[in-house]
mmCIF file of C-alpha atoms and ligand atoms in Angstrom:
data_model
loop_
_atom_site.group_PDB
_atom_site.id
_atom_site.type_symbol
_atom_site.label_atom_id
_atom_site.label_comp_id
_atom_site.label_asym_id
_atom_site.label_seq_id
_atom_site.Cartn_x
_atom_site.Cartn_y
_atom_site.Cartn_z
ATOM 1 C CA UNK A 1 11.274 10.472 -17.505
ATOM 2 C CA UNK A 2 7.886 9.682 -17.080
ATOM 3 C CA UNK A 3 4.781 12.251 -16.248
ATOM 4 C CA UNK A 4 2.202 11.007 -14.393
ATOM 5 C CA UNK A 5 -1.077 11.337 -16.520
ATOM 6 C CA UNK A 6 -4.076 12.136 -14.137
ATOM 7 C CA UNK A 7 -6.176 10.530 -15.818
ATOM 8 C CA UNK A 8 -8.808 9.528 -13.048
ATOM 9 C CA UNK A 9 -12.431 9.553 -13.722
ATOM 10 C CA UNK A 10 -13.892 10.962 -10.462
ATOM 11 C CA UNK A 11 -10.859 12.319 -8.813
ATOM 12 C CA UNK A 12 -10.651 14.819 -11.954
ATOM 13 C CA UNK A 13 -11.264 17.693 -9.937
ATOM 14 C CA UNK A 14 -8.664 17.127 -7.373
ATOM 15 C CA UNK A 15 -5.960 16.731 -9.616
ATOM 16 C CA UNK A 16 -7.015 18.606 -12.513
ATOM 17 C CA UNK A 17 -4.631 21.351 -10.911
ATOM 18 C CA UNK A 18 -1.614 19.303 -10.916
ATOM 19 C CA UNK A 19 -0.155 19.968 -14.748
ATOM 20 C CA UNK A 20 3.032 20.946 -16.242
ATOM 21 C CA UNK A 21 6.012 21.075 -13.400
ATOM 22 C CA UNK A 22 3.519 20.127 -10.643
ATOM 23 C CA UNK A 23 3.394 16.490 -11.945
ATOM 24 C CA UNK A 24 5.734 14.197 -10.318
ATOM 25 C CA UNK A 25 7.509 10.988 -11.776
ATOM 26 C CA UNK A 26 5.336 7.823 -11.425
ATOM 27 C CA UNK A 27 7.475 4.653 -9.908
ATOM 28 C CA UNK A 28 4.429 2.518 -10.494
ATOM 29 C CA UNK A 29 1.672 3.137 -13.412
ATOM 30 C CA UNK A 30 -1.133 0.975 -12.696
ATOM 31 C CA UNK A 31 -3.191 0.711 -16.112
ATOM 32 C CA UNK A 32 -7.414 -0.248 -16.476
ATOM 33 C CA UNK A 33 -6.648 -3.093 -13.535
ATOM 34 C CA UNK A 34 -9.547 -5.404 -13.234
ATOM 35 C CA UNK A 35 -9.472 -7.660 -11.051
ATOM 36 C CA UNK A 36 -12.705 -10.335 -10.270
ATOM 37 C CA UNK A 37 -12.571 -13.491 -7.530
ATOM 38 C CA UNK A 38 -15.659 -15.692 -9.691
ATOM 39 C CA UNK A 39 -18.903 -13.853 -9.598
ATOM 40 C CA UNK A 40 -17.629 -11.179 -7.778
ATOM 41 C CA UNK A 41 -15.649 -7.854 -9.285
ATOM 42 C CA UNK A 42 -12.991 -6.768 -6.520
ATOM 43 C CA UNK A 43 -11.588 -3.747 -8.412
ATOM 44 C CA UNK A 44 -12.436 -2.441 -12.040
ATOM 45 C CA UNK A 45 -10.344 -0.702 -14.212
ATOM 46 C CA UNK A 46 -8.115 0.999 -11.602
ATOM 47 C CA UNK A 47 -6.032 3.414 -13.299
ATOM 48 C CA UNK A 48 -3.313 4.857 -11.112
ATOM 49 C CA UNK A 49 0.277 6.409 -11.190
ATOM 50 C CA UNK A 50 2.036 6.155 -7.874
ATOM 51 C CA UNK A 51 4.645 8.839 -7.613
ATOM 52 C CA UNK A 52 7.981 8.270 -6.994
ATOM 53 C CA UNK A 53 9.867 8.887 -3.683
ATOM 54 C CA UNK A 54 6.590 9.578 -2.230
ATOM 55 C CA UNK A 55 4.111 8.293 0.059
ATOM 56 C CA UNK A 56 0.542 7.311 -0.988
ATOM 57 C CA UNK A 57 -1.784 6.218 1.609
ATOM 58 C CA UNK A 58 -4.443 4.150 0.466
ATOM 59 C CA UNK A 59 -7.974 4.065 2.339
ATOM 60 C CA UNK A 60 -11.060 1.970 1.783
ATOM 61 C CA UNK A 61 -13.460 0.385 3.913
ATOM 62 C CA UNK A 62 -12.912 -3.239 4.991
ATOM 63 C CA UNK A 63 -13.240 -5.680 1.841
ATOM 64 C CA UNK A 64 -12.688 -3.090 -0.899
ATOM 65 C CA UNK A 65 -9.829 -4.955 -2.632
ATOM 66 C CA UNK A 66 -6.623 -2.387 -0.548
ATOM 67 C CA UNK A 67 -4.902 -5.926 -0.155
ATOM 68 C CA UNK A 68 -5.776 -7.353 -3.636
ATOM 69 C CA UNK A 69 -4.105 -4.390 -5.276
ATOM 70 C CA UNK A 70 -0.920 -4.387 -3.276
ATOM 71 C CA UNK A 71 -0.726 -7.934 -3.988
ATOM 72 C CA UNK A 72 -1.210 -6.990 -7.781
ATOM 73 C CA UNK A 73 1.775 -4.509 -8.104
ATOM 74 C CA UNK A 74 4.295 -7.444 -6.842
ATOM 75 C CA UNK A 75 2.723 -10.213 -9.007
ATOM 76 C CA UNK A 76 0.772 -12.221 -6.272
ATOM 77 C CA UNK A 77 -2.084 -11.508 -8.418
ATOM 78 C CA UNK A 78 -2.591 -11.401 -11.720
ATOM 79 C CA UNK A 79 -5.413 -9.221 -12.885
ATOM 80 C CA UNK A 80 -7.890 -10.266 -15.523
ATOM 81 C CA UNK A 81 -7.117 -7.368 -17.809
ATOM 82 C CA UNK A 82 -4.784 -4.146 -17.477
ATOM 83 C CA UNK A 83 -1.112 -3.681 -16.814
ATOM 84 C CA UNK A 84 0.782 -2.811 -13.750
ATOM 85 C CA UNK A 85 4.546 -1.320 -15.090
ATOM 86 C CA UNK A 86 7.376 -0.912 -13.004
ATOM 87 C CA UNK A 87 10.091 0.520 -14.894
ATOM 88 C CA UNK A 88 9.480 -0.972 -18.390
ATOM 89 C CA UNK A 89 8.591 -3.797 -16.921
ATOM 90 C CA UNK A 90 4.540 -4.996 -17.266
ATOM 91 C CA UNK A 91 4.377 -7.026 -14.160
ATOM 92 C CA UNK A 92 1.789 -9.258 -14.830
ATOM 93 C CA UNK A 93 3.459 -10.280 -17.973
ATOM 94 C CA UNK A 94 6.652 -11.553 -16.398
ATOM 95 C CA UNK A 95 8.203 -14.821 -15.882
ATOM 96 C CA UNK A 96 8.896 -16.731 -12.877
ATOM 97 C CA UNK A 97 12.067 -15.523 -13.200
ATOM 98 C CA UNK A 98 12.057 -11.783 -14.504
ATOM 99 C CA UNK A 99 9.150 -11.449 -11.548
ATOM 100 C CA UNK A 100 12.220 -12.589 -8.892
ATOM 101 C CA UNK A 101 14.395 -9.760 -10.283
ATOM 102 C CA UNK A 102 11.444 -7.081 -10.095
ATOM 103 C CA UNK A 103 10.705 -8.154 -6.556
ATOM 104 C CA UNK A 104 13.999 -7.098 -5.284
ATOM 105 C CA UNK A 105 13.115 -3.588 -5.577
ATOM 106 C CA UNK A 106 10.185 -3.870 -3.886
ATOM 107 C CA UNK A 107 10.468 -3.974 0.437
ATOM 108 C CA UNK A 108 6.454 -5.659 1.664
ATOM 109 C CA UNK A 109 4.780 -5.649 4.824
ATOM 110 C CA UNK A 110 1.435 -7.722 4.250
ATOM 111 C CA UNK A 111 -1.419 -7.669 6.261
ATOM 112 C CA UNK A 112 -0.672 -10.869 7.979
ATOM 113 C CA UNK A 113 3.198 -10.510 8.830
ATOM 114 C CA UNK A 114 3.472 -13.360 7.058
ATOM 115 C CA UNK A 115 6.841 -14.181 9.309
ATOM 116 C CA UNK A 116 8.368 -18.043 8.558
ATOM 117 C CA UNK A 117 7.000 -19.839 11.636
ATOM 118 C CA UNK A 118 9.970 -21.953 12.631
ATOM 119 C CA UNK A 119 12.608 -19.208 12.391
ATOM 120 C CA UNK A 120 13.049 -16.698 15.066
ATOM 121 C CA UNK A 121 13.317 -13.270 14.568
ATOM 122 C CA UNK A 122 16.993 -12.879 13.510
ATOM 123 C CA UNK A 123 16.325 -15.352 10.264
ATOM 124 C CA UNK A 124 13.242 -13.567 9.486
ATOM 125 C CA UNK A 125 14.951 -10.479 9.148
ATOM 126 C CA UNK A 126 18.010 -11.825 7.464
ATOM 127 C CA UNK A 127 16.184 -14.255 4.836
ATOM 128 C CA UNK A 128 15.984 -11.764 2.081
ATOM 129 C CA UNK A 129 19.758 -11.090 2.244
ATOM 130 C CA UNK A 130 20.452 -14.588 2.743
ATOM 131 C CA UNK A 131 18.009 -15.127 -0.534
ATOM 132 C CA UNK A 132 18.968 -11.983 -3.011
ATOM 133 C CA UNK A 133 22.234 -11.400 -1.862
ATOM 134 C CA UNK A 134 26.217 -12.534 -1.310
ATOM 135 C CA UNK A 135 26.779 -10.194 1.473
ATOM 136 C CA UNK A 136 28.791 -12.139 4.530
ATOM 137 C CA UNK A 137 27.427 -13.751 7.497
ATOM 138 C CA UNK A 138 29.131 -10.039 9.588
ATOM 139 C CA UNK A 139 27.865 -7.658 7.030
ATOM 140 C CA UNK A 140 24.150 -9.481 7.488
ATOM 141 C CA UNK A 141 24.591 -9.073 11.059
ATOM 142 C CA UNK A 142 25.046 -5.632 11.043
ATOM 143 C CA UNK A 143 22.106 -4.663 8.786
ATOM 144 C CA UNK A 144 20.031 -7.139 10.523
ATOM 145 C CA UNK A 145 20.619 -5.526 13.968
ATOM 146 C CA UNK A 146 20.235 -2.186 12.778
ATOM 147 C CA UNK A 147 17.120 -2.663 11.491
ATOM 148 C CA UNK A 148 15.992 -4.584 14.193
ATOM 149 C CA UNK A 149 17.151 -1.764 16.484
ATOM 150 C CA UNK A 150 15.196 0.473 14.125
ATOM 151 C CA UNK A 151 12.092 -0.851 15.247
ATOM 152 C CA UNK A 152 13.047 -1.843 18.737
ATOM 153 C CA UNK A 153 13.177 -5.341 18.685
ATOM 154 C CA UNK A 154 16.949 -5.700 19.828
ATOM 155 C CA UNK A 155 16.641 -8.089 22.697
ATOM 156 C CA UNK A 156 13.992 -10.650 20.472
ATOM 157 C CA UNK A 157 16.410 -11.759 18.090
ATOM 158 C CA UNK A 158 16.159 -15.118 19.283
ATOM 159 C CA UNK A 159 12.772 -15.477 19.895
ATOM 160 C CA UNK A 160 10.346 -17.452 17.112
ATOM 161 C CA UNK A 161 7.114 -15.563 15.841
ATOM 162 C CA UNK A 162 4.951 -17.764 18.000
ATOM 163 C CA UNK A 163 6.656 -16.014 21.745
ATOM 164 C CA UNK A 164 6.007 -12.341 20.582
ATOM 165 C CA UNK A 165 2.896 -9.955 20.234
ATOM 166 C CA UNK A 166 1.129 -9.391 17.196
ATOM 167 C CA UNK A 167 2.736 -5.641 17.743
ATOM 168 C CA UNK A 168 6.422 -6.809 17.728
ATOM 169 C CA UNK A 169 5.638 -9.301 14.885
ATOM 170 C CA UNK A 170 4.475 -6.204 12.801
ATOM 171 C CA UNK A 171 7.118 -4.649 13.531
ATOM 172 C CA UNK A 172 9.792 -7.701 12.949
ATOM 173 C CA UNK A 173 8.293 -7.884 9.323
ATOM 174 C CA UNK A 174 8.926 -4.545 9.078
ATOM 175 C CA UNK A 175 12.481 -4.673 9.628
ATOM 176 C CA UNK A 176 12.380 -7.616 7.109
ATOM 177 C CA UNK A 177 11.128 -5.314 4.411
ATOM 178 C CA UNK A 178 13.667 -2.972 4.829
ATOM 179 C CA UNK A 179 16.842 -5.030 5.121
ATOM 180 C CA UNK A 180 17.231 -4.317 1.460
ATOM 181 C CA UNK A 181 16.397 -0.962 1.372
ATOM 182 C CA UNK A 182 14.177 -1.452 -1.682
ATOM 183 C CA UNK A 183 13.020 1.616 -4.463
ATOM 184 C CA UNK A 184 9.606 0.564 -3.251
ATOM 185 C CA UNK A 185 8.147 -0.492 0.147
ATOM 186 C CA UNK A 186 4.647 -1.781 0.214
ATOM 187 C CA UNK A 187 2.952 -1.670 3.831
ATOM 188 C CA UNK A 188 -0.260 -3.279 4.247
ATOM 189 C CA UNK A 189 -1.705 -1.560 7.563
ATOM 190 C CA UNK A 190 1.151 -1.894 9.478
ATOM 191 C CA UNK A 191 -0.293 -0.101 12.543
ATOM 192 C CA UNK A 192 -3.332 -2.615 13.120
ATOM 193 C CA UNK A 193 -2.711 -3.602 16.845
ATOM 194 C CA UNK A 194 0.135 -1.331 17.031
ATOM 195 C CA UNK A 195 -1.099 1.096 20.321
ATOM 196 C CA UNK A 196 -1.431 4.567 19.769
ATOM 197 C CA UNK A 197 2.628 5.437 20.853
ATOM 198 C CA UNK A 198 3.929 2.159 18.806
ATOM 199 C CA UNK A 199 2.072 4.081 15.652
ATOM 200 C CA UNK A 200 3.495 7.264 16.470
ATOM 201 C CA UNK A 201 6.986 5.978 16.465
ATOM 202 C CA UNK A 202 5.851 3.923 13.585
ATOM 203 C CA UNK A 203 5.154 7.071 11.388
ATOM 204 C CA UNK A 204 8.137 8.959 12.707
ATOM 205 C CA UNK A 205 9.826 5.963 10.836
ATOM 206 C CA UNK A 206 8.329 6.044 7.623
ATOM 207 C CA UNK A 207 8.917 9.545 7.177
ATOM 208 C CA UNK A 208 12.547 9.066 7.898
ATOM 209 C CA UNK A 209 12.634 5.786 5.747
ATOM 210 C CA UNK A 210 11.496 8.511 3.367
ATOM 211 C CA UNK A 211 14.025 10.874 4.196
ATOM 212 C CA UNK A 212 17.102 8.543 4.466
ATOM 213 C CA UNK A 213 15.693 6.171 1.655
ATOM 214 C CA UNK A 214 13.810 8.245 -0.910
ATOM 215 C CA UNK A 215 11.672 5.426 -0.597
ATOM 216 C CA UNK A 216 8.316 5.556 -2.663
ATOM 217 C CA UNK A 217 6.180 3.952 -0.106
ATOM 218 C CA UNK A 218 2.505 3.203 -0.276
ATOM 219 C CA UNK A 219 0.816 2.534 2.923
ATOM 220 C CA UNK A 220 -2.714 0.998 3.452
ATOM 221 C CA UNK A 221 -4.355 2.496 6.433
ATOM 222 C CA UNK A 222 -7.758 2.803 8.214
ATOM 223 C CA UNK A 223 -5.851 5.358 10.767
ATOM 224 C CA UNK A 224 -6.864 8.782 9.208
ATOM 225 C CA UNK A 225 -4.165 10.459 11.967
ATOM 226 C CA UNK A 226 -1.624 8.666 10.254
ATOM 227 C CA UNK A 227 -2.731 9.420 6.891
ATOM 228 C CA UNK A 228 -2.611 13.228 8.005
ATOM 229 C CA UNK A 229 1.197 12.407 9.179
ATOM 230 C CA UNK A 230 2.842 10.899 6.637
ATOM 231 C CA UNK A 231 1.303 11.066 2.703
ATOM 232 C CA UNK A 232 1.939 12.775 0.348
ATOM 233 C CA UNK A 233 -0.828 11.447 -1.517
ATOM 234 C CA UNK A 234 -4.064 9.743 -0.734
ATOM 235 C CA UNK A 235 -6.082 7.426 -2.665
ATOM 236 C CA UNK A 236 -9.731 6.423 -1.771
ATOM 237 C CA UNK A 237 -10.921 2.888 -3.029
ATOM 238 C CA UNK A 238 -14.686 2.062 -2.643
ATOM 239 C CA UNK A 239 -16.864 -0.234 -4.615
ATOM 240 C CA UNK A 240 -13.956 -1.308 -6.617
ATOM 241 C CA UNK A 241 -13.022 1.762 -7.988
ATOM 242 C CA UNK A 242 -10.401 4.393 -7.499
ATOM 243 C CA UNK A 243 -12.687 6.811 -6.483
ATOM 244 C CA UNK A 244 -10.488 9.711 -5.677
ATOM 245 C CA UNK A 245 -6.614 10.390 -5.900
ATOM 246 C CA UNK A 246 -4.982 13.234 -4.834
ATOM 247 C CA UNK A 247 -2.111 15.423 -2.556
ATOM 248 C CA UNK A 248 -3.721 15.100 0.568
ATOM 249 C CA UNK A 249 -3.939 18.869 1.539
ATOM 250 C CA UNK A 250 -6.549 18.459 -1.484
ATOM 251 C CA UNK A 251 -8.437 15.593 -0.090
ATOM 252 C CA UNK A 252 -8.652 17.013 3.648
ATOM 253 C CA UNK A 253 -9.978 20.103 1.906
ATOM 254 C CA UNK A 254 -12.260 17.870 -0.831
ATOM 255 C CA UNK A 255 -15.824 18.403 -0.995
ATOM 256 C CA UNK A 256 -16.827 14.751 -2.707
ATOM 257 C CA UNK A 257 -19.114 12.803 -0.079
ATOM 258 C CA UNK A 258 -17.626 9.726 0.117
ATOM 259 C CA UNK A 259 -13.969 11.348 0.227
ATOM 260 C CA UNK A 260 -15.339 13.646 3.579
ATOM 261 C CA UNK A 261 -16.981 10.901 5.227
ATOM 262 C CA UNK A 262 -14.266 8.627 4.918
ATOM 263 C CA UNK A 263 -11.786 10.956 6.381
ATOM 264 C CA UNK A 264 -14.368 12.119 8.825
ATOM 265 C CA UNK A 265 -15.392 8.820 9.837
ATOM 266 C CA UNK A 266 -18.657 10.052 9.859
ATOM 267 C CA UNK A 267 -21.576 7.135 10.362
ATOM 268 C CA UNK A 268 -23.612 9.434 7.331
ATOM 269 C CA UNK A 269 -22.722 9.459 3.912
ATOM 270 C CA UNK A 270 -22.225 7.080 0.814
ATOM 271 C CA UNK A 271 -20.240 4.873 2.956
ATOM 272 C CA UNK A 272 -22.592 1.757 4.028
ATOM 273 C CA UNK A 273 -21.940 -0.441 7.266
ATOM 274 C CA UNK A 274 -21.320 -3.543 5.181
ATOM 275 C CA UNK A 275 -20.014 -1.696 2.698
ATOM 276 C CA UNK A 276 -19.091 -5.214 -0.185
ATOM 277 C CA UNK A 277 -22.596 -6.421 0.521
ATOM 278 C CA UNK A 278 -24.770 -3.565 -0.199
ATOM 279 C CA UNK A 279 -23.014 -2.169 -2.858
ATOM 280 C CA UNK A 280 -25.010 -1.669 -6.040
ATOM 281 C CA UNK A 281 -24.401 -3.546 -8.911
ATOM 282 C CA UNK A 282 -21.726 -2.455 -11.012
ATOM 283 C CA UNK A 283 -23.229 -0.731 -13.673
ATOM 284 C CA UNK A 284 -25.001 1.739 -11.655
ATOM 285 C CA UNK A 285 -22.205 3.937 -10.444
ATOM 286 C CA UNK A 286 -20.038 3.315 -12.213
ATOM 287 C CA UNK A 287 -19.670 6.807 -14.102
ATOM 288 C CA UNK A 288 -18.285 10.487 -14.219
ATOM 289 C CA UNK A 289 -19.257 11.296 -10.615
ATOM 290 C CA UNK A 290 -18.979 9.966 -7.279
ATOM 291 C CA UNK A 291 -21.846 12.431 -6.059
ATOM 292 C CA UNK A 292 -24.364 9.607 -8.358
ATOM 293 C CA UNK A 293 -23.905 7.467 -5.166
ATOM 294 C CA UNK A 294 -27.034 7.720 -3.022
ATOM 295 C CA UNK A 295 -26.387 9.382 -0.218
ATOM 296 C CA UNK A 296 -28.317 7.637 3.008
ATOM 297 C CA UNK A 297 -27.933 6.555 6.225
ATOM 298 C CA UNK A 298 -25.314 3.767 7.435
ATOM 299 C CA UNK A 299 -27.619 2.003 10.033
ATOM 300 C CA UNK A 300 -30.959 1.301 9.529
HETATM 301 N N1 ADP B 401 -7.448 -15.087 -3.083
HETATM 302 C C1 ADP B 401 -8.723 -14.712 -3.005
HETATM 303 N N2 ADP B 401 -9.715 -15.492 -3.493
HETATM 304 C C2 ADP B 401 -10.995 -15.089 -3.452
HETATM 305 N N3 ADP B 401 -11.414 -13.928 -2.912
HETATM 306 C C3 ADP B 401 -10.483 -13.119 -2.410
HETATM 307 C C4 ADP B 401 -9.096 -13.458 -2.418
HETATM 308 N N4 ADP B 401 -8.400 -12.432 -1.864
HETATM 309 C C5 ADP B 401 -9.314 -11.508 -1.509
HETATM 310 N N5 ADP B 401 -10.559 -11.911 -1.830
HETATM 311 C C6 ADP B 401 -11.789 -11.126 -1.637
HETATM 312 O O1 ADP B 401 -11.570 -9.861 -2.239
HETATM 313 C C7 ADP B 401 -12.197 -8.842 -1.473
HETATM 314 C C8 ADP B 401 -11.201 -7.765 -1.131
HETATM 315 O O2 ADP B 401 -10.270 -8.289 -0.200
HETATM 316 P P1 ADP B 401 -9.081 -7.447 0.414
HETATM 317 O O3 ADP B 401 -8.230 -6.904 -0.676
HETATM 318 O O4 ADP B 401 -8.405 -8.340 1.390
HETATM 319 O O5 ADP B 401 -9.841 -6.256 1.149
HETATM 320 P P2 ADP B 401 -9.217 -5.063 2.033
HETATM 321 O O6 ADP B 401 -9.584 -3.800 1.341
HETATM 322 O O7 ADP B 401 -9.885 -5.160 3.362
HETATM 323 O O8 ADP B 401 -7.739 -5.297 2.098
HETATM 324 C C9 ADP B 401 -12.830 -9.533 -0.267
HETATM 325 O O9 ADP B 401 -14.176 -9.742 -0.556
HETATM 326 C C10 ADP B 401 -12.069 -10.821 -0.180
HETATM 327 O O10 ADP B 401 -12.857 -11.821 0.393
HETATM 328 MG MG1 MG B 402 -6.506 -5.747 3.589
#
């Protein structure tokens, strides 16, 4: 079985005390991804090991590349250099085909809901059984409602994406993602315009997806209440790095700026207001410490 190496530049001190028995099983080892659209670098040399069966919640401000690196570990993206292994499997080096295969393990929730316009709610749900599977048109039925009950939508089975709220059509992709309760589930802030009680019960679901699944989940969020609730693990991306990885009892407690202000959501710190525009070039911060970011004010 695998170890998860630590090997993160800045987040060293957080996880420098996870060694020996303390370090779990990676389901995804994310190797030196780079990742540039033209001119512009979206994420450099990410090196990450997502542990199995757990839940890592990924933050960033707006723009940081969150969505580009999800997209990365199911091949939507190929990255200019690194690796991304599943198994002992480098994703970006599959085919068309082996990709197919790898995708079946993986349940996804993108930003956008991504739901197939002309079919209503039931054929949403049941496409990837219909797709990856032989199971009956019964047996379909049955997960298909279950799920569907799982995230109350029992009632809109008939209904196409275009009659619901962009609430029930996050949730109507989520029940999508888990009709083949896949190794790996992939949510891509699946509470934004969920209210406050729809992302309560949304939470109390992931942790029992968890539970009943042993799911390794990794969940982009900008709601720091949720990231309290369900991970495991948090990750911090800003200016295209992987600025800090860690339990999150360690990151509540960390003492790096940008880690505090970002979990504060404090207006002060390294954390700019339009954060991919006034970022520094590359080269600058690029180093051992996150503390070499210049600390100043967010609106001037
Ligand atoms: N397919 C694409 N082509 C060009 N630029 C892209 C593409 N996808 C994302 N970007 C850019 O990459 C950056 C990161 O985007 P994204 O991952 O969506 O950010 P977020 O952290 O908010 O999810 C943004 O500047 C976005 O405009
Ligand atoms: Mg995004």
């Amino acid at each position: 079985m695998d170890a998860v190496g630590w090997r993160l530049r800045p987040a060293k001190r957080i996880d420098s005390r996870l060694s020996g028995g303390d370090v779990p099983e990676a389901a995804i080892r994310v190797k030196h991804l780079t990742k540039s659209f033209g001119p512009q670098t979206i994420l450099e040399d990410i090196t990450m090991d997502i542990p199995k069966g757990a839940i890592t919640v990924v933050l960033g401000p707006s723009g940081t590349g969150k969505s580009v690196f999800l997209k990365h570990l199911v091949g939507l993206l190929k990255p200019d250099s690194g690796e991304v292994w599943v198994g002992d499997q480098n994703v970006p080096a599959l085919s068309e085909k082996e990709l197919y295969a790898v995708r079946k393990r993986f349940g996804v929730l993108f930003q956008d809901g991504a739901l197939f316009g002309s079919m209503d709610i039931y054929d949403n749900t049941a496409f990837p059984l219909r797709e990856h599977t032989r199971k009956s048109d019964s047996e379909i039925r049955q997960i298909v409602m279950e799920k569907l009950d799982l995230v109350g939508l029992v009632g809109a089975e008939k209904k196409l994406p275009g009659e619901i709220s962009g609430g029930m059509k996050k949730r109507a992709g989520l029940a999508r993602a888990l009709v083949l309760e896949p190794e790996i589930i992939l949510f891509d802030e699946p509470d934004s315009g969920l209210d406050p009680v729809r992302t309560s019960f949304l939470n109390e679901l992931v942790l029992d997806l968890k539970q009943q699944l042993g799911s390794t989940m990794m969940i982009v969020t900008h709601h720091i209440p949720s990231a309290r609730q369900v991970a495991d693990y948090i990750g911090l991306l800003f200016r295209r790095n992987l600025v800090s990885f860690g339990p999150k009892e360690d990151m509540f407690t960390s003492k790096d700026p940008v880690v505090k202000q970002f979990l504060a959501g404090d207006t002060v710190g390294p954390i700019g207001m339009s954060e991919e525009k006034d970022a520094p070039a590359a080269d600058d911060e690029d180093t051992e410490e996150t503390s070499e970011i210049v600390v100043r004010a967010a609106s001037g």
